[in-house]
Short mmCIF file of C-alpha atoms and ligand atoms in Angstrom, two decimals:
data_model
loop_
_atom_site.label_atom_id
_atom_site.label_comp_id
_atom_site.label_asym_id
_atom_site.label_seq_id
_atom_site.Cartn_x
_atom_site.Cartn_y
_atom_site.Cartn_z
CA MET B 1 8.78 6.15 -7.66
CA VAL B 2 11.95 5.75 -9.68
CA GLU B 3 12.12 5.83 -13.45
CA ALA B 4 11.79 2.67 -15.51
CA ILE B 5 15.13 0.92 -15.74
CA ASP B 6 17.11 -0.10 -18.80
CA ALA B 7 18.36 -3.63 -19.31
CA PRO B 8 19.23 -5.01 -15.88
CA LEU B 9 22.88 -5.10 -14.91
CA PRO B 10 24.16 -7.81 -12.61
CA PRO B 11 24.01 -6.89 -8.92
CA THR B 12 27.20 -5.36 -7.64
CA SER B 13 28.68 -5.74 -4.21
CA THR B 14 30.88 -2.64 -4.45
CA THR B 15 28.25 -0.22 -3.09
CA PRO B 16 28.76 0.32 0.65
CA GLN B 17 26.22 -0.75 3.21
CA VAL B 18 23.96 2.13 4.28
CA GLN B 19 24.94 1.33 7.85
CA ASP B 20 28.56 2.23 7.01
CA ILE B 21 27.59 5.46 5.21
CA SER B 22 25.44 6.40 8.19
CA LEU B 23 28.30 5.87 10.66
CA HIS B 24 30.18 8.85 9.20
CA GLY B 25 27.13 11.11 9.46
CA ASP B 26 27.65 12.38 5.88
CA ASP B 27 24.82 13.61 3.71
CA PRO B 28 23.35 10.84 1.56
CA PRO B 29 25.22 10.29 -1.74
CA PRO B 30 23.30 11.36 -4.90
CA ARG B 31 22.28 7.75 -5.66
CA TYR B 32 19.95 7.85 -2.66
CA ILE B 33 18.21 11.17 -3.33
CA VAL B 34 14.61 10.63 -4.40
CA ARG B 35 12.77 12.82 -6.91
CA GLU B 36 9.47 12.84 -5.09
CA LEU B 37 10.35 14.13 -1.61
CA PRO B 38 8.61 12.30 1.24
CA ASP B 39 6.28 13.94 3.72
CA LEU B 40 7.82 13.06 7.09
CA SER B 41 4.75 13.79 9.16
CA PRO B 42 1.67 12.86 7.16
CA PRO B 43 -1.65 12.44 8.95
CA SER B 44 -1.51 9.36 11.12
CA THR B 45 -4.35 6.94 10.63
CA THR B 46 -5.95 4.13 12.47
CA ILE B 47 -6.03 1.58 9.65
CA PRO B 48 -8.65 -1.05 10.50
CA ILE B 49 -7.94 -3.34 13.46
CA ILE B 50 -8.85 -7.02 13.11
CA ASP B 51 -8.98 -9.48 15.99
CA LEU B 52 -7.98 -12.98 14.80
CA SER B 53 -9.40 -14.71 17.87
CA ARG B 54 -12.82 -13.21 17.06
CA LEU B 55 -12.48 -14.13 13.37
CA LEU B 56 -11.91 -17.74 14.38
CA SER B 57 -14.91 -17.84 16.66
CA GLY B 58 -17.01 -19.17 13.76
CA ASP B 59 -20.66 -18.28 13.34
CA GLU B 60 -21.09 -16.60 16.68
CA ASP B 61 -22.10 -12.94 16.41
CA GLY B 62 -18.54 -11.73 17.11
CA GLY B 63 -17.13 -13.98 14.36
CA ARG B 64 -19.63 -12.78 11.76
CA GLU B 65 -19.10 -9.16 12.70
CA GLU B 66 -15.32 -9.55 12.48
CA LEU B 67 -15.61 -11.17 9.03
CA GLY B 68 -17.55 -8.10 7.91
CA GLU B 69 -14.80 -5.87 9.32
CA LEU B 70 -12.19 -7.95 7.52
CA LYS B 71 -13.99 -7.55 4.20
CA ALA B 72 -14.26 -3.80 4.73
CA ALA B 73 -10.54 -3.60 5.54
CA LEU B 74 -9.48 -5.63 2.50
CA THR B 75 -11.65 -3.78 0.05
CA SER B 76 -10.79 -0.28 1.29
CA TRP B 77 -7.24 -0.13 2.68
CA GLY B 78 -5.99 -3.59 1.70
CA CYS B 79 -4.31 -3.74 5.08
CA PHE B 80 -5.04 -3.87 8.79
CA GLN B 81 -3.46 -4.19 12.21
CA LEU B 82 -3.90 -7.75 13.48
CA ILE B 83 -4.47 -8.30 17.19
CA GLY B 84 -5.60 -11.43 19.07
CA HIS B 85 -3.19 -13.44 16.89
CA GLY B 86 -1.99 -15.62 19.74
CA ILE B 87 1.76 -15.01 19.29
CA PRO B 88 3.22 -14.45 22.75
CA GLY B 89 4.41 -10.88 23.21
CA GLU B 90 7.75 -12.20 24.55
CA LEU B 91 8.42 -13.98 21.25
CA LEU B 92 7.72 -10.80 19.28
CA ASP B 93 10.07 -8.90 21.61
CA GLU B 94 12.77 -11.55 21.11
CA VAL B 95 12.45 -11.27 17.32
CA GLN B 96 12.93 -7.49 17.60
CA VAL B 97 15.89 -7.80 19.95
CA SER B 98 17.57 -10.50 17.81
CA ALA B 99 17.21 -8.43 14.64
CA LYS B 100 18.57 -5.32 16.37
CA GLN B 101 21.53 -7.26 17.79
CA PHE B 102 22.39 -8.63 14.35
CA PHE B 103 22.21 -5.26 12.62
CA ARG B 104 24.26 -3.62 15.36
CA LEU B 105 27.24 -5.89 14.63
CA PRO B 106 30.04 -4.28 12.63
CA SER B 107 30.09 -5.23 8.93
CA GLU B 108 33.05 -7.64 9.35
CA GLU B 109 31.02 -9.71 11.78
CA LYS B 110 28.09 -9.98 9.39
CA GLN B 111 30.36 -11.25 6.60
CA MET B 112 29.13 -14.87 6.67
CA CYS B 113 25.59 -13.66 5.94
CA PHE B 114 26.51 -11.40 3.00
CA ARG B 115 24.31 -11.95 -0.04
CA PRO B 116 26.29 -13.96 -2.61
CA GLU B 117 26.55 -12.29 -6.06
CA ASP B 118 24.23 -14.85 -7.67
CA ASP B 119 21.62 -15.00 -4.92
CA VAL B 120 18.78 -12.90 -3.59
CA GLU B 121 19.04 -14.24 -0.06
CA GLY B 122 21.49 -12.94 2.53
CA TYR B 123 22.50 -9.58 3.96
CA GLY B 124 23.09 -6.58 1.74
CA ASN B 125 21.80 -3.24 0.54
CA ASP B 126 19.17 -2.53 -2.12
CA PRO B 127 20.07 -4.90 -5.00
CA ILE B 128 21.35 -2.78 -7.89
CA LEU B 129 19.84 -3.61 -11.25
CA SER B 130 20.50 -0.40 -13.13
CA ASP B 131 22.79 2.61 -13.10
CA LYS B 132 19.70 4.85 -12.99
CA GLN B 133 18.16 3.18 -9.97
CA ILE B 134 17.68 5.33 -6.87
CA LEU B 135 18.74 3.34 -3.84
CA ASP B 136 16.81 2.74 -0.64
CA TRP B 137 18.29 4.03 2.61
CA SER B 138 18.26 0.57 4.14
CA ASP B 139 20.18 -2.66 4.48
CA ARG B 140 18.30 -5.94 4.60
CA LEU B 141 18.66 -9.54 5.51
CA LEU B 142 16.54 -11.74 3.27
CA LEU B 143 16.01 -15.36 4.34
CA LYS B 144 13.57 -18.00 3.16
CA LEU B 145 11.54 -19.42 6.07
CA VAL B 146 9.21 -21.89 4.33
CA PRO B 147 9.54 -24.62 3.04
CA GLU B 148 11.79 -25.33 6.00
CA ASP B 149 13.92 -27.86 4.10
CA THR B 150 14.95 -25.18 1.58
CA ARG B 151 16.31 -22.75 4.16
CA LYS B 152 19.84 -21.59 3.38
CA LEU B 153 21.10 -21.95 6.90
CA HIS B 154 24.65 -20.96 5.97
CA LEU B 155 23.27 -17.39 5.49
CA TRP B 156 21.39 -17.36 8.82
CA PRO B 157 23.16 -15.40 11.56
CA THR B 158 24.84 -17.38 14.31
CA ASN B 159 25.35 -14.15 16.24
CA PRO B 160 23.22 -13.41 18.24
CA THR B 161 23.13 -17.03 19.30
CA GLN B 162 19.35 -17.18 19.78
CA PHE B 163 18.61 -15.80 16.28
CA ARG B 164 17.86 -19.11 14.54
CA GLU B 165 15.68 -20.52 17.28
CA VAL B 166 13.69 -17.32 17.73
CA VAL B 167 13.12 -16.79 14.00
CA SER B 168 12.12 -20.45 13.50
CA GLY B 169 9.62 -20.14 16.34
CA TYR B 170 8.20 -16.97 14.80
CA SER B 171 8.00 -18.65 11.38
CA ASP B 172 5.87 -21.50 12.83
CA GLU B 173 3.48 -18.95 14.30
CA LEU B 174 3.29 -17.02 11.02
CA LYS B 175 2.39 -20.17 9.07
CA ARG B 176 -0.57 -20.73 11.36
CA ILE B 177 -1.72 -17.13 11.09
CA VAL B 178 -1.35 -16.85 7.32
CA GLU B 179 -3.37 -20.04 6.77
CA ALA B 180 -6.13 -18.80 9.08
CA LEU B 181 -6.17 -15.42 7.35
CA MET B 182 -6.26 -16.83 3.81
CA LYS B 183 -9.27 -18.93 4.82
CA ALA B 184 -11.02 -16.01 6.48
CA MET B 185 -10.34 -13.83 3.42
CA ALA B 186 -12.18 -16.39 1.26
CA ARG B 187 -15.07 -16.71 3.72
CA CYS B 188 -15.57 -12.98 4.04
CA VAL B 189 -16.53 -12.76 0.35
CA GLY B 190 -18.66 -15.93 0.50
CA LEU B 191 -16.16 -18.29 -1.11
CA GLU B 192 -14.97 -21.82 -0.19
CA GLU B 193 -12.36 -21.29 2.48
CA ASP B 194 -9.63 -23.21 0.63
CA CYS B 195 -10.00 -21.41 -2.70
CA PHE B 196 -7.03 -19.06 -2.33
CA LEU B 197 -4.82 -21.65 -0.65
CA LYS B 198 -5.53 -24.13 -3.45
CA GLN B 199 -3.83 -21.80 -5.90
CA TYR B 200 -0.72 -22.04 -3.76
CA GLY B 201 -0.81 -25.72 -4.72
CA GLY B 202 0.08 -26.82 -1.18
CA LYS B 203 3.59 -25.50 -1.80
CA GLU B 204 3.58 -22.04 -0.32
CA MET B 205 6.75 -20.13 0.31
CA MET B 206 7.39 -17.62 3.04
CA MET B 207 10.30 -15.24 3.00
CA SER B 208 11.55 -12.95 5.73
CA ARG B 209 12.89 -9.50 4.97
CA PHE B 210 14.58 -7.89 7.96
CA ASN B 211 14.81 -4.20 7.11
CA HIS B 212 17.31 -1.95 8.86
CA TYR B 213 16.97 1.80 8.39
CA PRO B 214 20.07 3.52 9.80
CA VAL B 215 19.77 7.14 10.90
CA CYS B 216 20.10 9.65 8.09
CA PRO B 217 21.03 13.34 8.49
CA ARG B 218 18.62 14.16 5.59
CA PRO B 219 15.49 12.01 6.05
CA ASP B 220 13.63 14.58 3.94
CA VAL B 221 15.42 13.54 0.72
CA VAL B 222 15.64 9.73 0.94
CA LEU B 223 13.31 6.77 1.41
CA GLY B 224 13.96 3.67 3.50
CA VAL B 225 11.89 1.62 1.08
CA LYS B 226 10.59 3.25 -2.08
CA ALA B 227 6.87 3.23 -2.87
CA HIS B 228 5.84 -0.27 -3.88
CA SER B 229 3.17 -2.91 -3.54
CA ASP B 230 4.19 -6.35 -2.32
CA GLY B 231 4.35 -9.17 -4.86
CA SER B 232 3.02 -11.62 -2.27
CA GLY B 233 -0.32 -13.24 -1.48
CA VAL B 234 -0.25 -11.57 1.91
CA THR B 235 2.57 -9.96 3.91
CA VAL B 236 2.77 -9.89 7.68
CA LEU B 237 4.87 -7.01 9.00
CA LEU B 238 6.34 -6.69 12.46
CA GLN B 239 6.99 -2.97 12.84
CA ASP B 240 9.68 -1.50 15.06
CA ASP B 241 8.24 -1.30 18.56
CA LYS B 242 9.36 2.30 19.09
CA VAL B 243 10.09 4.10 15.82
CA GLU B 244 7.39 4.77 13.23
CA GLY B 245 8.08 5.00 9.50
CA LEU B 246 5.54 2.96 7.52
CA GLN B 247 3.27 5.01 5.24
CA ILE B 248 0.33 3.84 3.12
CA LEU B 249 -1.12 5.53 0.06
CA LYS B 250 -4.90 5.81 -0.07
CA GLU B 251 -6.80 7.83 -2.63
CA GLY B 252 -3.69 9.79 -3.53
CA ARG B 253 -2.68 10.70 0.06
CA TRP B 254 0.02 9.23 2.27
CA TYR B 255 -0.89 8.19 5.82
CA GLY B 256 1.46 7.17 8.63
CA VAL B 257 0.72 3.85 10.32
CA PRO B 258 1.02 4.14 14.09
CA ILE B 259 2.62 1.47 16.27
CA ILE B 260 0.20 -0.67 18.25
CA PRO B 261 2.29 -2.72 20.69
CA HIS B 262 2.45 -6.41 19.62
CA ALA B 263 0.02 -5.93 16.72
CA LEU B 264 1.11 -7.16 13.28
CA VAL B 265 0.43 -5.13 10.14
CA VAL B 266 -1.07 -7.41 7.46
CA ASN B 267 -1.32 -6.27 3.87
CA VAL B 268 -2.72 -7.80 0.71
CA GLY B 269 -0.11 -8.42 -1.99
CA ASP B 270 -0.44 -8.33 -5.78
CA GLN B 271 -1.06 -12.10 -5.96
CA MET B 272 -4.13 -11.77 -3.75
CA GLN B 273 -5.33 -8.76 -5.73
CA ILE B 274 -5.26 -11.02 -8.81
CA MET B 275 -6.82 -14.07 -7.10
CA SER B 276 -9.62 -11.90 -5.68
CA ASN B 277 -10.23 -10.25 -9.07
CA GLU B 278 -9.28 -6.91 -7.47
CA GLU B 279 -11.96 -7.20 -4.78
CA PHE B 280 -9.02 -6.84 -2.36
CA LYS B 281 -6.47 -4.06 -2.86
CA SER B 282 -2.72 -4.50 -2.70
CA PRO B 283 -1.77 -1.14 -1.17
CA ILE B 284 1.14 1.04 -2.25
CA HIS B 285 3.33 1.70 0.75
CA ARG B 286 6.79 3.00 1.62
CA ALA B 287 9.02 3.59 4.63
CA VAL B 288 10.57 6.89 5.65
CA VAL B 289 13.67 7.23 7.82
CA ASN B 290 14.73 9.26 10.77
CA SER B 291 17.61 11.58 11.71
CA GLU B 292 17.70 10.51 15.34
CA ARG B 293 16.70 6.90 15.65
CA LYS B 294 17.37 3.87 13.52
CA ARG B 295 14.40 1.69 12.76
CA ILE B 296 13.89 -1.98 11.96
CA SER B 297 10.98 -3.96 10.57
CA LEU B 298 10.44 -7.56 9.58
CA ALA B 299 8.26 -8.23 6.54
CA ALA B 300 7.18 -11.83 5.92
CA PRO B 301 5.68 -12.17 2.45
CA SER B 302 3.84 -15.42 1.85
CA ILE B 303 3.88 -16.37 -1.82
CA PRO B 304 2.85 -19.19 -4.13
CA HIS B 305 5.61 -21.60 -5.00
CA ASP B 306 7.79 -20.39 -7.92
CA GLY B 307 6.19 -21.45 -11.19
CA ASN B 308 2.65 -21.80 -9.78
CA GLU B 309 -0.14 -20.39 -11.89
CA ILE B 310 -2.64 -18.05 -10.27
CA GLU B 311 -5.81 -16.43 -11.58
CA PRO B 312 -9.04 -14.85 -10.29
CA VAL B 313 -11.05 -17.50 -8.43
CA GLU B 314 -14.41 -18.58 -9.81
CA GLY B 315 -17.30 -16.74 -8.24
CA LEU B 316 -15.81 -13.25 -8.02
CA GLY B 317 -16.33 -12.15 -11.60
CA SER B 318 -19.79 -10.98 -12.63
CA GLU B 319 -21.39 -9.10 -15.49
CA GLU B 320 -20.74 -5.78 -13.79
CA ARG B 321 -17.29 -6.90 -12.76
CA PRO B 322 -15.74 -9.02 -15.51
CA ARG B 323 -12.57 -10.98 -15.00
CA LEU B 324 -9.73 -8.44 -14.79
CA PHE B 325 -6.62 -10.63 -14.95
CA ARG B 326 -5.38 -13.49 -17.04
CA LYS B 327 -3.72 -16.57 -15.63
CA VAL B 328 -0.13 -15.75 -14.67
CA LYS B 329 2.80 -17.82 -13.63
CA TYR B 330 4.32 -16.43 -10.48
CA SER B 331 8.05 -16.27 -10.12
CA GLY B 332 10.00 -14.41 -7.44
CA SER B 333 12.35 -13.02 -10.09
CA ILE B 334 9.44 -11.18 -11.80
CA HIS B 335 8.85 -9.16 -8.65
CA LEU B 336 12.55 -8.54 -8.16
CA HIS B 337 12.74 -7.17 -11.66
CA HIS B 338 9.81 -4.81 -11.12
CA TYR B 339 10.61 -3.52 -7.62
CA PRO B 340 13.72 -1.43 -8.39
CA SER B 341 12.00 0.25 -11.33
CA GLY B 342 8.86 1.16 -9.42
CA THR B 343 6.69 -0.82 -11.86
CA ARG B 344 4.18 -3.54 -10.86
CA MET B 345 3.93 -7.11 -12.07
CA ILE B 346 0.19 -6.88 -11.62
CA ASP B 347 -0.11 -4.45 -14.53
CA ASP B 348 1.36 -7.07 -16.89
CA ALA B 349 -1.36 -9.48 -15.78
CA ARG B 350 -4.26 -7.16 -16.59
CA ILE B 351 -6.60 -8.16 -19.41
O1 LIG P 401 9.55 -1.08 7.05
C1 LIG P 401 8.36 -1.02 6.79
O2 LIG P 401 7.54 -0.54 7.57
C2 LIG P 401 7.85 -1.51 5.44
C3 LIG P 401 8.71 -2.56 4.78
C4 LIG P 401 8.12 -3.09 3.52
O3 LIG P 401 7.19 -2.55 2.98
C5 LIG P 401 8.68 -4.31 2.90
O4 LIG P 401 9.70 -4.84 3.36
O5 LIG P 401 8.07 -4.77 1.90
FE1 LIG P 402 6.29 -3.85 1.39
#
């Protein structure tokens, strides 16, 4: 993780896109060299696999068994591979292809999507908040998906032409899945199924972060995304269908997460760790890069509406396990402040 930052500086647009640095095949500039060198081939692990269609089969044996598996996954790894989610494989393939086509365009053609100086949405590299910050070897396109009427469509790619339709279709599917998962997460620890969703106040937000990791001649000294936990309630990640790179930290060791075709990687975020009084873990994870093949991923964090207050739900604290967090007001800018410095908003919320 990077060192704590000093007072934040305004983002600057003068740093080149990683894609452009990568085109020349030069070694990464010093700003990208991490202090803690990544292990490029850690043990691969089968993180738990959860079947959503079984989870939704109610009180039948399969449903109950799957709820037990879900609880085990959330309390141990804080993440799992989701299968049986009902999203057609062709749609997932189209999302991958559309993202790859967009990233492949030369910088001039992505101009209309460039992140404005005063915004977090749009296309750009790791936002720079401090001179000391070590930069991620990735470019990203950040777009709000939900609420639909707050989408900044002027930053959404028009090339490739199918991008908007495909991503909107995927967003509708994600909304359905996230709602079903939030309810199942409550049920698996014996709570009212709406208890987590209620804290979203009916005004949830879902972002999309398209990550592009260009090839790097020195993957051993950079990170695509530095070690972090997500600031979300839950995040649904569509991994590249061919190139691995996601790693998860468990009990002090990094594990590589293998690709399961058309499965989605779901992880608990800090908000859910707070709401569940730390029953569920928000895992530390990172992405490594590759000297031969570029990689993409699409993370969709689902978060309470800016300004919503969240706290551990009633029924999870006990004498042995007192309430661990105070009530906190969530704001997207809190997470953005913490991410570059490698610190966690969740630690500020601890009692
Ligand atoms: O690319 C990946 O596999 C991980 C991306 C990620 O963790 C994120 O965007 O929050
Ligand atoms: Fe993440």
